[in-house]
Amino acid sequence: PPGVPPSTLPSLPPSLPPSTVSSGGASADVHMDSLVGGKFDFKGAPKSIYALLSTPLIALNARFEPAVFKLPRSDFRSTFINKVHGSFMTEVFLTMRLPSTNLLNVHYTPSIPYTANVLIEQEEEAKELWLDFHSKPQADFENVVHMAIVKTSRIQEFRQEFGYALKMIDSAWNISITAGSCKTISDKLMPFVNVKISPMPAAFSNPVAAHGLIGQSLHDPFAIQGKIDQY
């Protein structure tokens, strides 16, 4: 997976964020929510991979793919907007540095939403395993990272989730990745992923400020509003 967290730390920690920090994420075409309430849309270059969250111990990246799609009938704008030129996140790559210094690499795709590929890079070898809701739905790594494929009940048009979510939690971050879909202009179903990121207590004491499209907002003193698509 692209992106590996840095291993060096600066000497001074950043200031603590305001009490308004809650959770952020990226969903659908691609609507971003910062960790302090800011909103902006992000299209990205075709087939490019962008960092959503980056710290010394975790890197969360997503691939952006262009799409020309239809709005759902439940959206009143569909009566006068025939198509939208946008983009979606079609893959997620998660890399974590474990206490042993081993790297935990996770690949999730919405085309098979009930599974996730996990690769543990050790000093002399790599160990691969699959999380599968039907056979091995969860795993713990070095007693610091818990990961699981769970069922979800939220089913909505356009952001229709297939009933599964990949969840990861450690002392610093709680991350949830779900699968959704939209109809392209040619009536084909295009799967995509939605990501939700929630900081845990350890995130605030990290000696390195978080980076990434969403992570960089962790220490913002107020919500910064960006450009929103108008269609």
mmCIF file with all atom_site columns, C-alpha atoms in Angstrom:
data_model
loop_
_atom_site.group_PDB
_atom_site.id
_atom_site.type_symbol
_atom_site.label_atom_id
_atom_site.label_alt_id
_atom_site.label_comp_id
_atom_site.label_asym_id
_atom_site.label_entity_id
_atom_site.label_seq_id
_atom_site.pdbx_PDB_ins_code
_atom_site.Cartn_x
_atom_site.Cartn_y
_atom_site.Cartn_z
_atom_site.occupancy
_atom_site.B_iso_or_equiv
_atom_site.pdbx_formal_charge
_atom_site.auth_seq_id
_atom_site.auth_comp_id
_atom_site.auth_asym_id
_atom_site.auth_atom_id
_atom_site.pdbx_PDB_model_num
ATOM 1   C CA . PRO A 1 1   ? 0.000   0.000   0.000   1.00 0.00 ? 1   PRO A CA 1
ATOM 2   C CA . PRO A 1 2   ? 1.234   3.501   -0.719  1.00 0.00 ? 2   PRO A CA 1
ATOM 3   C CA . GLY A 1 3   ? 2.377   5.697   2.135   1.00 0.00 ? 3   GLY A CA 1
ATOM 4   C CA . VAL A 1 4   ? 4.323   4.655   5.204   1.00 0.00 ? 4   VAL A CA 1
ATOM 5   C CA . PRO A 1 5   ? 4.225   6.715   8.436   1.00 0.00 ? 5   PRO A CA 1
ATOM 6   C CA . PRO A 1 6   ? 7.440   8.570   9.304   1.00 0.00 ? 6   PRO A CA 1
ATOM 7   C CA . SER A 1 7   ? 9.576   7.093   12.067  1.00 0.00 ? 7   SER A CA 1
ATOM 8   C CA . THR A 1 8   ? 11.184  10.264  13.451  1.00 0.00 ? 8   THR A CA 1
ATOM 9   C CA . LEU A 1 9   ? 9.502   12.606  15.941  1.00 0.00 ? 9   LEU A CA 1
ATOM 10  C CA . PRO A 1 10  ? 10.138  16.283  16.705  1.00 0.00 ? 10  PRO A CA 1
ATOM 11  C CA . SER A 1 11  ? 11.029  17.308  20.248  1.00 0.00 ? 11  SER A CA 1
ATOM 12  C CA . LEU A 1 12  ? 7.992   19.457  21.040  1.00 0.00 ? 12  LEU A CA 1
ATOM 13  C CA . PRO A 1 13  ? 4.331   18.384  20.853  1.00 0.00 ? 13  PRO A CA 1
ATOM 14  C CA . PRO A 1 14  ? 1.680   20.578  19.231  1.00 0.00 ? 14  PRO A CA 1
ATOM 15  C CA . SER A 1 15  ? -0.852  22.419  21.341  1.00 0.00 ? 15  SER A CA 1
ATOM 16  C CA . LEU A 1 16  ? -4.007  20.576  22.303  1.00 0.00 ? 16  LEU A CA 1
ATOM 17  C CA . PRO A 1 17  ? -7.021  21.038  19.989  1.00 0.00 ? 17  PRO A CA 1
ATOM 18  C CA . PRO A 1 18  ? -10.226 22.797  21.027  1.00 0.00 ? 18  PRO A CA 1
ATOM 19  C CA . SER A 1 19  ? -12.991 20.907  22.784  1.00 0.00 ? 19  SER A CA 1
ATOM 20  C CA . THR A 1 20  ? -15.064 21.023  19.589  1.00 0.00 ? 20  THR A CA 1
ATOM 21  C CA . VAL A 1 21  ? -13.104 18.136  18.049  1.00 0.00 ? 21  VAL A CA 1
ATOM 22  C CA . SER A 1 22  ? -15.472 15.283  17.247  1.00 0.00 ? 22  SER A CA 1
ATOM 23  C CA . SER A 1 23  ? -15.153 13.198  14.101  1.00 0.00 ? 23  SER A CA 1
ATOM 24  C CA . GLY A 1 24  ? -14.600 13.795  10.415  1.00 0.00 ? 24  GLY A CA 1
ATOM 25  C CA . GLY A 1 25  ? -14.747 11.822  7.229   1.00 0.00 ? 25  GLY A CA 1
ATOM 26  C CA . ALA A 1 26  ? -15.098 11.578  3.485   1.00 0.00 ? 26  ALA A CA 1
ATOM 27  C CA . SER A 1 27  ? -18.159 10.263  1.689   1.00 0.00 ? 27  SER A CA 1
ATOM 28  C CA . ALA A 1 28  ? -19.867 9.955   -1.687  1.00 0.00 ? 28  ALA A CA 1
ATOM 29  C CA . ASP A 1 29  ? -18.768 12.509  -4.335  1.00 0.00 ? 29  ASP A CA 1
ATOM 30  C CA . VAL A 1 30  ? -16.319 13.306  -2.292  1.00 0.00 ? 30  VAL A CA 1
ATOM 31  C CA . HIS A 1 31  ? -17.721 15.380  0.581   1.00 0.00 ? 31  HIS A CA 1
ATOM 32  C CA . MET A 1 32  ? -15.165 16.057  3.305   1.00 0.00 ? 32  MET A CA 1
ATOM 33  C CA . ASP A 1 33  ? -15.919 16.787  6.954   1.00 0.00 ? 33  ASP A CA 1
ATOM 34  C CA . SER A 1 34  ? -13.063 18.112  9.060   1.00 0.00 ? 34  SER A CA 1
ATOM 35  C CA . LEU A 1 35  ? -12.529 17.049  12.666  1.00 0.00 ? 35  LEU A CA 1
ATOM 36  C CA . VAL A 1 36  ? -13.829 20.394  13.965  1.00 0.00 ? 36  VAL A CA 1
ATOM 37  C CA . GLY A 1 37  ? -16.895 20.868  11.781  1.00 0.00 ? 37  GLY A CA 1
ATOM 38  C CA . GLY A 1 38  ? -15.524 22.327  8.562   1.00 0.00 ? 38  GLY A CA 1
ATOM 39  C CA . LYS A 1 39  ? -16.859 21.123  5.214   1.00 0.00 ? 39  LYS A CA 1
ATOM 40  C CA . PHE A 1 40  ? -15.395 21.059  1.704   1.00 0.00 ? 40  PHE A CA 1
ATOM 41  C CA . ASP A 1 41  ? -15.571 18.956  -1.459  1.00 0.00 ? 41  ASP A CA 1
ATOM 42  C CA . PHE A 1 42  ? -12.549 17.349  -3.076  1.00 0.00 ? 42  PHE A CA 1
ATOM 43  C CA . LYS A 1 43  ? -12.337 15.886  -6.578  1.00 0.00 ? 43  LYS A CA 1
ATOM 44  C CA . GLY A 1 44  ? -8.692  14.892  -6.923  1.00 0.00 ? 44  GLY A CA 1
ATOM 45  C CA . ALA A 1 45  ? -6.755  13.911  -10.021 1.00 0.00 ? 45  ALA A CA 1
ATOM 46  C CA . PRO A 1 46  ? -8.005  10.773  -11.826 1.00 0.00 ? 46  PRO A CA 1
ATOM 47  C CA . LYS A 1 47  ? -6.746  7.499   -10.345 1.00 0.00 ? 47  LYS A CA 1
ATOM 48  C CA . SER A 1 48  ? -4.553  9.363   -7.847  1.00 0.00 ? 48  SER A CA 1
ATOM 49  C CA . ILE A 1 49  ? -4.020  8.412   -4.212  1.00 0.00 ? 49  ILE A CA 1
ATOM 50  C CA . TYR A 1 50  ? -4.386  11.029  -1.475  1.00 0.00 ? 50  TYR A CA 1
ATOM 51  C CA . ALA A 1 51  ? -3.629  10.983  2.239   1.00 0.00 ? 51  ALA A CA 1
ATOM 52  C CA . LEU A 1 52  ? -6.706  11.339  4.444   1.00 0.00 ? 52  LEU A CA 1
ATOM 53  C CA . LEU A 1 53  ? -4.779  10.920  7.703   1.00 0.00 ? 53  LEU A CA 1
ATOM 54  C CA . SER A 1 54  ? -1.045  10.742  8.391   1.00 0.00 ? 54  SER A CA 1
ATOM 55  C CA . THR A 1 55  ? 0.815   10.519  11.724  1.00 0.00 ? 55  THR A CA 1
ATOM 56  C CA . PRO A 1 56  ? 4.042   8.753   12.784  1.00 0.00 ? 56  PRO A CA 1
ATOM 57  C CA . LEU A 1 57  ? 2.057   5.580   13.511  1.00 0.00 ? 57  LEU A CA 1
ATOM 58  C CA . ILE A 1 58  ? -0.695  5.547   10.896  1.00 0.00 ? 58  ILE A CA 1
ATOM 59  C CA . ALA A 1 59  ? -1.254  6.429   7.242   1.00 0.00 ? 59  ALA A CA 1
ATOM 60  C CA . LEU A 1 60  ? -4.746  6.284   5.754   1.00 0.00 ? 60  LEU A CA 1
ATOM 61  C CA . ASN A 1 61  ? -4.873  6.823   1.984   1.00 0.00 ? 61  ASN A CA 1
ATOM 62  C CA . ALA A 1 62  ? -7.598  6.540   -0.647  1.00 0.00 ? 62  ALA A CA 1
ATOM 63  C CA . ARG A 1 63  ? -7.674  6.231   -4.423  1.00 0.00 ? 63  ARG A CA 1
ATOM 64  C CA . PHE A 1 64  ? -9.882  8.743   -6.262  1.00 0.00 ? 64  PHE A CA 1
ATOM 65  C CA . GLU A 1 65  ? -11.584 7.746   -9.526  1.00 0.00 ? 65  GLU A CA 1
ATOM 66  C CA . PRO A 1 66  ? -13.570 10.041  -11.855 1.00 0.00 ? 66  PRO A CA 1
ATOM 67  C CA . ALA A 1 67  ? -17.202 9.258   -12.611 1.00 0.00 ? 67  ALA A CA 1
ATOM 68  C CA . VAL A 1 68  ? -20.140 10.713  -14.502 1.00 0.00 ? 68  VAL A CA 1
ATOM 69  C CA . PHE A 1 69  ? -23.157 9.721   -12.441 1.00 0.00 ? 69  PHE A CA 1
ATOM 70  C CA . LYS A 1 70  ? -26.856 10.277  -11.883 1.00 0.00 ? 70  LYS A CA 1
ATOM 71  C CA . LEU A 1 71  ? -28.414 11.778  -8.813  1.00 0.00 ? 71  LEU A CA 1
ATOM 72  C CA . PRO A 1 72  ? -30.879 9.445   -7.041  1.00 0.00 ? 72  PRO A CA 1
ATOM 73  C CA . ARG A 1 73  ? -34.579 10.003  -7.582  1.00 0.00 ? 73  ARG A CA 1
ATOM 74  C CA . SER A 1 74  ? -34.912 10.886  -3.913  1.00 0.00 ? 74  SER A CA 1
ATOM 75  C CA . ASP A 1 75  ? -32.841 14.017  -4.650  1.00 0.00 ? 75  ASP A CA 1
ATOM 76  C CA . PHE A 1 76  ? -35.176 16.731  -6.011  1.00 0.00 ? 76  PHE A CA 1
ATOM 77  C CA . ARG A 1 77  ? -32.328 18.052  -8.169  1.00 0.00 ? 77  ARG A CA 1
ATOM 78  C CA . SER A 1 78  ? -32.486 14.891  -10.285 1.00 0.00 ? 78  SER A CA 1
ATOM 79  C CA . THR A 1 79  ? -35.545 16.351  -12.056 1.00 0.00 ? 79  THR A CA 1
ATOM 80  C CA . PHE A 1 80  ? -33.434 19.029  -13.732 1.00 0.00 ? 80  PHE A CA 1
ATOM 81  C CA . ILE A 1 81  ? -29.842 17.708  -13.475 1.00 0.00 ? 81  ILE A CA 1
ATOM 82  C CA . ASN A 1 82  ? -29.194 14.813  -15.853 1.00 0.00 ? 82  ASN A CA 1
ATOM 83  C CA . LYS A 1 83  ? -25.619 14.043  -14.924 1.00 0.00 ? 83  LYS A CA 1
ATOM 84  C CA . VAL A 1 84  ? -22.809 15.084  -12.584 1.00 0.00 ? 84  VAL A CA 1
ATOM 85  C CA . HIS A 1 85  ? -19.088 15.003  -13.354 1.00 0.00 ? 85  HIS A CA 1
ATOM 86  C CA . GLY A 1 86  ? -17.443 14.006  -10.102 1.00 0.00 ? 86  GLY A CA 1
ATOM 87  C CA . SER A 1 87  ? -15.217 11.452  -8.412  1.00 0.00 ? 87  SER A CA 1
ATOM 88  C CA . PHE A 1 88  ? -15.351 8.780   -5.719  1.00 0.00 ? 88  PHE A CA 1
ATOM 89  C CA . MET A 1 89  ? -12.951 6.938   -3.439  1.00 0.00 ? 89  MET A CA 1
ATOM 90  C CA . THR A 1 90  ? -12.658 3.402   -4.812  1.00 0.00 ? 90  THR A CA 1
ATOM 91  C CA . GLU A 1 91  ? -9.971  1.862   -2.569  1.00 0.00 ? 91  GLU A CA 1
ATOM 92  C CA . VAL A 1 92  ? -8.543  2.468   0.874   1.00 0.00 ? 92  VAL A CA 1
ATOM 93  C CA . PHE A 1 93  ? -4.985  1.709   2.036   1.00 0.00 ? 93  PHE A CA 1
ATOM 94  C CA . LEU A 1 94  ? -4.209  1.707   5.753   1.00 0.00 ? 94  LEU A CA 1
ATOM 95  C CA . THR A 1 95  ? -0.668  1.355   7.123   1.00 0.00 ? 95  THR A CA 1
ATOM 96  C CA . MET A 1 96  ? 0.121   1.205   10.842  1.00 0.00 ? 96  MET A CA 1
ATOM 97  C CA . ARG A 1 97  ? 3.420   0.921   12.702  1.00 0.00 ? 97  ARG A CA 1
ATOM 98  C CA . LEU A 1 98  ? 3.048   -1.569  15.548  1.00 0.00 ? 98  LEU A CA 1
ATOM 99  C CA . PRO A 1 99  ? 5.037   -1.450  18.831  1.00 0.00 ? 99  PRO A CA 1
ATOM 100 C CA . SER A 1 100 ? 7.329   -4.184  17.481  1.00 0.00 ? 100 SER A CA 1
ATOM 101 C CA . THR A 1 101 ? 8.079   -1.844  14.506  1.00 0.00 ? 101 THR A CA 1
ATOM 102 C CA . ASN A 1 102 ? 6.291   -4.308  12.209  1.00 0.00 ? 102 ASN A CA 1
ATOM 103 C CA . LEU A 1 103 ? 4.090   -2.655  9.603   1.00 0.00 ? 103 LEU A CA 1
ATOM 104 C CA . LEU A 1 104 ? 0.416   -3.553  9.390   1.00 0.00 ? 104 LEU A CA 1
ATOM 105 C CA . ASN A 1 105 ? -0.920  -2.958  5.846   1.00 0.00 ? 105 ASN A CA 1
ATOM 106 C CA . VAL A 1 106 ? -4.634  -3.166  5.088   1.00 0.00 ? 106 VAL A CA 1
ATOM 107 C CA . HIS A 1 107 ? -6.338  -2.959  1.699   1.00 0.00 ? 107 HIS A CA 1
ATOM 108 C CA . TYR A 1 108 ? -10.114 -2.522  1.444   1.00 0.00 ? 108 TYR A CA 1
ATOM 109 C CA . THR A 1 109 ? -12.210 -2.375  -1.712  1.00 0.00 ? 109 THR A CA 1
ATOM 110 C CA . PRO A 1 110 ? -16.004 -1.869  -1.904  1.00 0.00 ? 110 PRO A CA 1
ATOM 111 C CA . SER A 1 111 ? -16.408 -4.520  -4.606  1.00 0.00 ? 111 SER A CA 1
ATOM 112 C CA . ILE A 1 112 ? -16.077 -7.198  -1.873  1.00 0.00 ? 112 ILE A CA 1
ATOM 113 C CA . PRO A 1 113 ? -17.210 -5.230  1.185   1.00 0.00 ? 113 PRO A CA 1
ATOM 114 C CA . TYR A 1 114 ? -17.221 -8.125  3.660   1.00 0.00 ? 114 TYR A CA 1
ATOM 115 C CA . THR A 1 115 ? -13.466 -8.775  3.361   1.00 0.00 ? 115 THR A CA 1
ATOM 116 C CA . ALA A 1 116 ? -10.188 -6.921  3.898   1.00 0.00 ? 116 ALA A CA 1
ATOM 117 C CA . ASN A 1 117 ? -6.673  -7.977  2.981   1.00 0.00 ? 117 ASN A CA 1
ATOM 118 C CA . VAL A 1 118 ? -4.096  -7.649  5.781   1.00 0.00 ? 118 VAL A CA 1
ATOM 119 C CA . LEU A 1 119 ? -0.325  -7.910  5.336   1.00 0.00 ? 119 LEU A CA 1
ATOM 120 C CA . ILE A 1 120 ? 2.017   -7.835  8.342   1.00 0.00 ? 120 ILE A CA 1
ATOM 121 C CA . GLU A 1 121 ? 5.541   -6.845  7.304   1.00 0.00 ? 121 GLU A CA 1
ATOM 122 C CA . GLN A 1 122 ? 8.079   -8.265  9.728   1.00 0.00 ? 122 GLN A CA 1
ATOM 123 C CA . GLU A 1 123 ? 11.838  -7.832  9.647   1.00 0.00 ? 123 GLU A CA 1
ATOM 124 C CA . GLU A 1 124 ? 12.555  -10.948 7.596   1.00 0.00 ? 124 GLU A CA 1
ATOM 125 C CA . GLU A 1 125 ? 9.181   -12.011 6.245   1.00 0.00 ? 125 GLU A CA 1
ATOM 126 C CA . ALA A 1 126 ? 5.620   -10.935 5.538   1.00 0.00 ? 126 ALA A CA 1
ATOM 127 C CA . LYS A 1 127 ? 2.479   -12.638 6.803   1.00 0.00 ? 127 LYS A CA 1
ATOM 128 C CA . GLU A 1 128 ? -0.798  -12.295 4.922   1.00 0.00 ? 128 GLU A CA 1
ATOM 129 C CA . LEU A 1 129 ? -4.278  -12.879 6.253   1.00 0.00 ? 129 LEU A CA 1
ATOM 130 C CA . TRP A 1 130 ? -7.842  -12.047 5.265   1.00 0.00 ? 130 TRP A CA 1
ATOM 131 C CA . LEU A 1 131 ? -10.547 -10.635 7.458   1.00 0.00 ? 131 LEU A CA 1
ATOM 132 C CA . ASP A 1 132 ? -13.821 -12.131 6.298   1.00 0.00 ? 132 ASP A CA 1
ATOM 133 C CA . PHE A 1 133 ? -17.176 -11.516 7.960   1.00 0.00 ? 133 PHE A CA 1
ATOM 134 C CA . HIS A 1 134 ? -18.212 -15.135 7.307   1.00 0.00 ? 134 HIS A CA 1
ATOM 135 C CA . SER A 1 135 ? -15.055 -16.917 8.514   1.00 0.00 ? 135 SER A CA 1
ATOM 136 C CA . LYS A 1 136 ? -12.625 -14.583 10.358  1.00 0.00 ? 136 LYS A CA 1
ATOM 137 C CA . PRO A 1 137 ? -14.396 -11.316 11.113  1.00 0.00 ? 137 PRO A CA 1
ATOM 138 C CA . GLN A 1 138 ? -11.922 -9.810  13.586  1.00 0.00 ? 138 GLN A CA 1
ATOM 139 C CA . ALA A 1 139 ? -8.293  -9.764  14.697  1.00 0.00 ? 139 ALA A CA 1
ATOM 140 C CA . ASP A 1 140 ? -6.098  -8.110  17.319  1.00 0.00 ? 140 ASP A CA 1
ATOM 141 C CA . PHE A 1 141 ? -2.534  -7.038  16.613  1.00 0.00 ? 141 PHE A CA 1
ATOM 142 C CA . GLU A 1 142 ? 0.029   -6.848  19.440  1.00 0.00 ? 142 GLU A CA 1
ATOM 143 C CA . ASN A 1 143 ? -2.768  -5.968  21.887  1.00 0.00 ? 143 ASN A CA 1
ATOM 144 C CA . VAL A 1 144 ? -2.922  -2.392  20.582  1.00 0.00 ? 144 VAL A CA 1
ATOM 145 C CA . VAL A 1 145 ? -4.964  -2.563  17.371  1.00 0.00 ? 145 VAL A CA 1
ATOM 146 C CA . HIS A 1 146 ? -8.394  -4.144  17.029  1.00 0.00 ? 146 HIS A CA 1
ATOM 147 C CA . MET A 1 147 ? -9.829  -4.644  13.560  1.00 0.00 ? 147 MET A CA 1
ATOM 148 C CA . ALA A 1 148 ? -13.132 -6.181  12.498  1.00 0.00 ? 148 ALA A CA 1
ATOM 149 C CA . ILE A 1 149 ? -15.606 -6.575  9.653   1.00 0.00 ? 149 ILE A CA 1
ATOM 150 C CA . VAL A 1 150 ? -19.072 -5.878  11.082  1.00 0.00 ? 150 VAL A CA 1
ATOM 151 C CA . LYS A 1 151 ? -22.593 -5.630  9.759   1.00 0.00 ? 151 LYS A CA 1
ATOM 152 C CA . THR A 1 152 ? -24.168 -2.244  9.143   1.00 0.00 ? 152 THR A CA 1
ATOM 153 C CA . SER A 1 153 ? -27.859 -1.462  8.855   1.00 0.00 ? 153 SER A CA 1
ATOM 154 C CA . ARG A 1 154 ? -27.749 1.893   7.064   1.00 0.00 ? 154 ARG A CA 1
ATOM 155 C CA . ILE A 1 155 ? -29.126 1.461   3.551   1.00 0.00 ? 155 ILE A CA 1
ATOM 156 C CA . GLN A 1 156 ? -29.654 4.606   1.516   1.00 0.00 ? 156 GLN A CA 1
ATOM 157 C CA . GLU A 1 157 ? -29.956 5.375   -2.168  1.00 0.00 ? 157 GLU A CA 1
ATOM 158 C CA . PHE A 1 158 ? -26.795 6.883   -3.652  1.00 0.00 ? 158 PHE A CA 1
ATOM 159 C CA . ARG A 1 159 ? -24.971 6.242   -0.384  1.00 0.00 ? 159 ARG A CA 1
ATOM 160 C CA . GLN A 1 160 ? -26.298 2.727   -0.217  1.00 0.00 ? 160 GLN A CA 1
ATOM 161 C CA . GLU A 1 161 ? -24.028 0.710   2.022   1.00 0.00 ? 161 GLU A CA 1
ATOM 162 C CA . PHE A 1 162 ? -23.772 -2.993  1.338   1.00 0.00 ? 162 PHE A CA 1
ATOM 163 C CA . GLY A 1 163 ? -24.306 -3.998  4.947   1.00 0.00 ? 163 GLY A CA 1
ATOM 164 C CA . TYR A 1 164 ? -20.670 -4.282  6.064   1.00 0.00 ? 164 TYR A CA 1
ATOM 165 C CA . ALA A 1 165 ? -18.009 -2.019  7.530   1.00 0.00 ? 165 ALA A CA 1
ATOM 166 C CA . LEU A 1 166 ? -14.314 -2.347  8.236   1.00 0.00 ? 166 LEU A CA 1
ATOM 167 C CA . LYS A 1 167 ? -13.584 -0.921  11.684  1.00 0.00 ? 167 LYS A CA 1
ATOM 168 C CA . MET A 1 168 ? -10.184 -0.220  13.224  1.00 0.00 ? 168 MET A CA 1
ATOM 169 C CA . ILE A 1 169 ? -9.524  1.176   16.677  1.00 0.00 ? 169 ILE A CA 1
ATOM 170 C CA . ASP A 1 170 ? -6.393  1.834   18.733  1.00 0.00 ? 170 ASP A CA 1
ATOM 171 C CA . SER A 1 171 ? -5.548  4.328   21.473  1.00 0.00 ? 171 SER A CA 1
ATOM 172 C CA . ALA A 1 172 ? -5.342  7.232   19.008  1.00 0.00 ? 172 ALA A CA 1
ATOM 173 C CA . TRP A 1 173 ? -7.892  6.699   16.232  1.00 0.00 ? 173 TRP A CA 1
ATOM 174 C CA . ASN A 1 174 ? -11.239 5.053   15.549  1.00 0.00 ? 174 ASN A CA 1
ATOM 175 C CA . ILE A 1 175 ? -11.722 4.506   11.817  1.00 0.00 ? 175 ILE A CA 1
ATOM 176 C CA . SER A 1 176 ? -14.763 3.099   10.032  1.00 0.00 ? 176 SER A CA 1
ATOM 177 C CA . ILE A 1 177 ? -14.867 2.316   6.300   1.00 0.00 ? 177 ILE A CA 1
ATOM 178 C CA . THR A 1 178 ? -18.134 1.427   4.586   1.00 0.00 ? 178 THR A CA 1
ATOM 179 C CA . ALA A 1 179 ? -19.099 0.608   1.015   1.00 0.00 ? 179 ALA A CA 1
ATOM 180 C CA . GLY A 1 180 ? -21.589 2.556   -1.061  1.00 0.00 ? 180 GLY A CA 1
ATOM 181 C CA . SER A 1 181 ? -22.624 2.776   -4.698  1.00 0.00 ? 181 SER A CA 1
ATOM 182 C CA . CYS A 1 182 ? -24.028 5.101   -7.313  1.00 0.00 ? 182 CYS A CA 1
ATOM 183 C CA . LYS A 1 183 ? -25.400 4.719   -10.843 1.00 0.00 ? 183 LYS A CA 1
ATOM 184 C CA . THR A 1 184 ? -23.265 6.033   -13.644 1.00 0.00 ? 184 THR A CA 1
ATOM 185 C CA . ILE A 1 185 ? -24.742 7.800   -16.650 1.00 0.00 ? 185 ILE A CA 1
ATOM 186 C CA . SER A 1 186 ? -24.640 4.437   -18.470 1.00 0.00 ? 186 SER A CA 1
ATOM 187 C CA . ASP A 1 187 ? -26.729 2.832   -15.691 1.00 0.00 ? 187 ASP A CA 1
ATOM 188 C CA . LYS A 1 188 ? -23.829 0.806   -14.332 1.00 0.00 ? 188 LYS A CA 1
ATOM 189 C CA . LEU A 1 189 ? -23.350 0.450   -10.592 1.00 0.00 ? 189 LEU A CA 1
ATOM 190 C CA . MET A 1 190 ? -20.149 2.087   -9.351  1.00 0.00 ? 190 MET A CA 1
ATOM 191 C CA . PRO A 1 191 ? -18.997 1.034   -5.876  1.00 0.00 ? 191 PRO A CA 1
ATOM 192 C CA . PHE A 1 192 ? -17.174 3.479   -3.636  1.00 0.00 ? 192 PHE A CA 1
ATOM 193 C CA . VAL A 1 193 ? -16.066 3.822   -0.029  1.00 0.00 ? 193 VAL A CA 1
ATOM 194 C CA . ASN A 1 194 ? -17.041 6.186   2.762   1.00 0.00 ? 194 ASN A CA 1
ATOM 195 C CA . VAL A 1 195 ? -14.595 6.879   5.585   1.00 0.00 ? 195 VAL A CA 1
ATOM 196 C CA . LYS A 1 196 ? -15.257 8.113   9.114   1.00 0.00 ? 196 LYS A CA 1
ATOM 197 C CA . ILE A 1 197 ? -12.355 9.171   11.361  1.00 0.00 ? 197 ILE A CA 1
ATOM 198 C CA . SER A 1 198 ? -12.668 9.855   15.093  1.00 0.00 ? 198 SER A CA 1
ATOM 199 C CA . PRO A 1 199 ? -9.685  10.882  17.251  1.00 0.00 ? 199 PRO A CA 1
ATOM 200 C CA . MET A 1 200 ? -9.125  9.065   20.547  1.00 0.00 ? 200 MET A CA 1
ATOM 201 C CA . PRO A 1 201 ? -7.323  10.564  23.598  1.00 0.00 ? 201 PRO A CA 1
ATOM 202 C CA . ALA A 1 202 ? -3.826  9.508   22.475  1.00 0.00 ? 202 ALA A CA 1
ATOM 203 C CA . ALA A 1 203 ? -4.204  11.474  19.225  1.00 0.00 ? 203 ALA A CA 1
ATOM 204 C CA . PHE A 1 204 ? -4.126  14.749  21.159  1.00 0.00 ? 204 PHE A CA 1
ATOM 205 C CA . SER A 1 205 ? -0.842  13.994  22.931  1.00 0.00 ? 205 SER A CA 1
ATOM 206 C CA . ASN A 1 206 ? 1.021   12.834  19.840  1.00 0.00 ? 206 ASN A CA 1
ATOM 207 C CA . PRO A 1 207 ? 4.276   14.852  19.505  1.00 0.00 ? 207 PRO A CA 1
ATOM 208 C CA . VAL A 1 208 ? 3.578   15.266  15.778  1.00 0.00 ? 208 VAL A CA 1
ATOM 209 C CA . ALA A 1 209 ? 0.556   17.140  14.460  1.00 0.00 ? 209 ALA A CA 1
ATOM 210 C CA . ALA A 1 210 ? -1.641  14.995  12.211  1.00 0.00 ? 210 ALA A CA 1
ATOM 211 C CA . HIS A 1 211 ? -1.565  15.604  8.471   1.00 0.00 ? 211 HIS A CA 1
ATOM 212 C CA . GLY A 1 212 ? -3.739  14.585  5.525   1.00 0.00 ? 212 GLY A CA 1
ATOM 213 C CA . LEU A 1 213 ? -6.909  16.048  4.020   1.00 0.00 ? 213 LEU A CA 1
ATOM 214 C CA . ILE A 1 214 ? -8.865  15.262  7.179   1.00 0.00 ? 214 ILE A CA 1
ATOM 215 C CA . GLY A 1 215 ? -6.151  14.740  9.775   1.00 0.00 ? 215 GLY A CA 1
ATOM 216 C CA . GLN A 1 216 ? -4.689  18.234  9.344   1.00 0.00 ? 216 GLN A CA 1
ATOM 217 C CA . SER A 1 217 ? -7.794  19.721  10.960  1.00 0.00 ? 217 SER A CA 1
ATOM 218 C CA . LEU A 1 218 ? -7.193  18.045  14.344  1.00 0.00 ? 218 LEU A CA 1
ATOM 219 C CA . HIS A 1 219 ? -5.517  21.131  15.819  1.00 0.00 ? 219 HIS A CA 1
ATOM 220 C CA . ASP A 1 220 ? -7.544  23.793  13.993  1.00 0.00 ? 220 ASP A CA 1
ATOM 221 C CA . PRO A 1 221 ? -8.779  26.430  16.497  1.00 0.00 ? 221 PRO A CA 1
ATOM 222 C CA . PHE A 1 222 ? -12.060 26.744  14.576  1.00 0.00 ? 222 PHE A CA 1
ATOM 223 C CA . ALA A 1 223 ? -13.935 25.123  11.688  1.00 0.00 ? 223 ALA A CA 1
ATOM 224 C CA . ILE A 1 224 ? -12.551 26.140  8.295   1.00 0.00 ? 224 ILE A CA 1
ATOM 225 C CA . GLN A 1 225 ? -15.117 26.040  5.520   1.00 0.00 ? 225 GLN A CA 1
ATOM 226 C CA . GLY A 1 226 ? -14.011 25.230  1.982   1.00 0.00 ? 226 GLY A CA 1
ATOM 227 C CA . LYS A 1 227 ? -15.551 25.183  -1.458  1.00 0.00 ? 227 LYS A CA 1
ATOM 228 C CA . ILE A 1 228 ? -18.688 23.073  -1.910  1.00 0.00 ? 228 ILE A CA 1
ATOM 229 C CA . ASP A 1 229 ? -19.869 21.753  -5.280  1.00 0.00 ? 229 ASP A CA 1
ATOM 230 C CA . GLN A 1 230 ? -23.032 23.421  -6.496  1.00 0.00 ? 230 GLN A CA 1
ATOM 231 C CA . TYR A 1 231 ? -25.164 21.171  -8.700  1.00 0.00 ? 231 TYR A CA 1
#
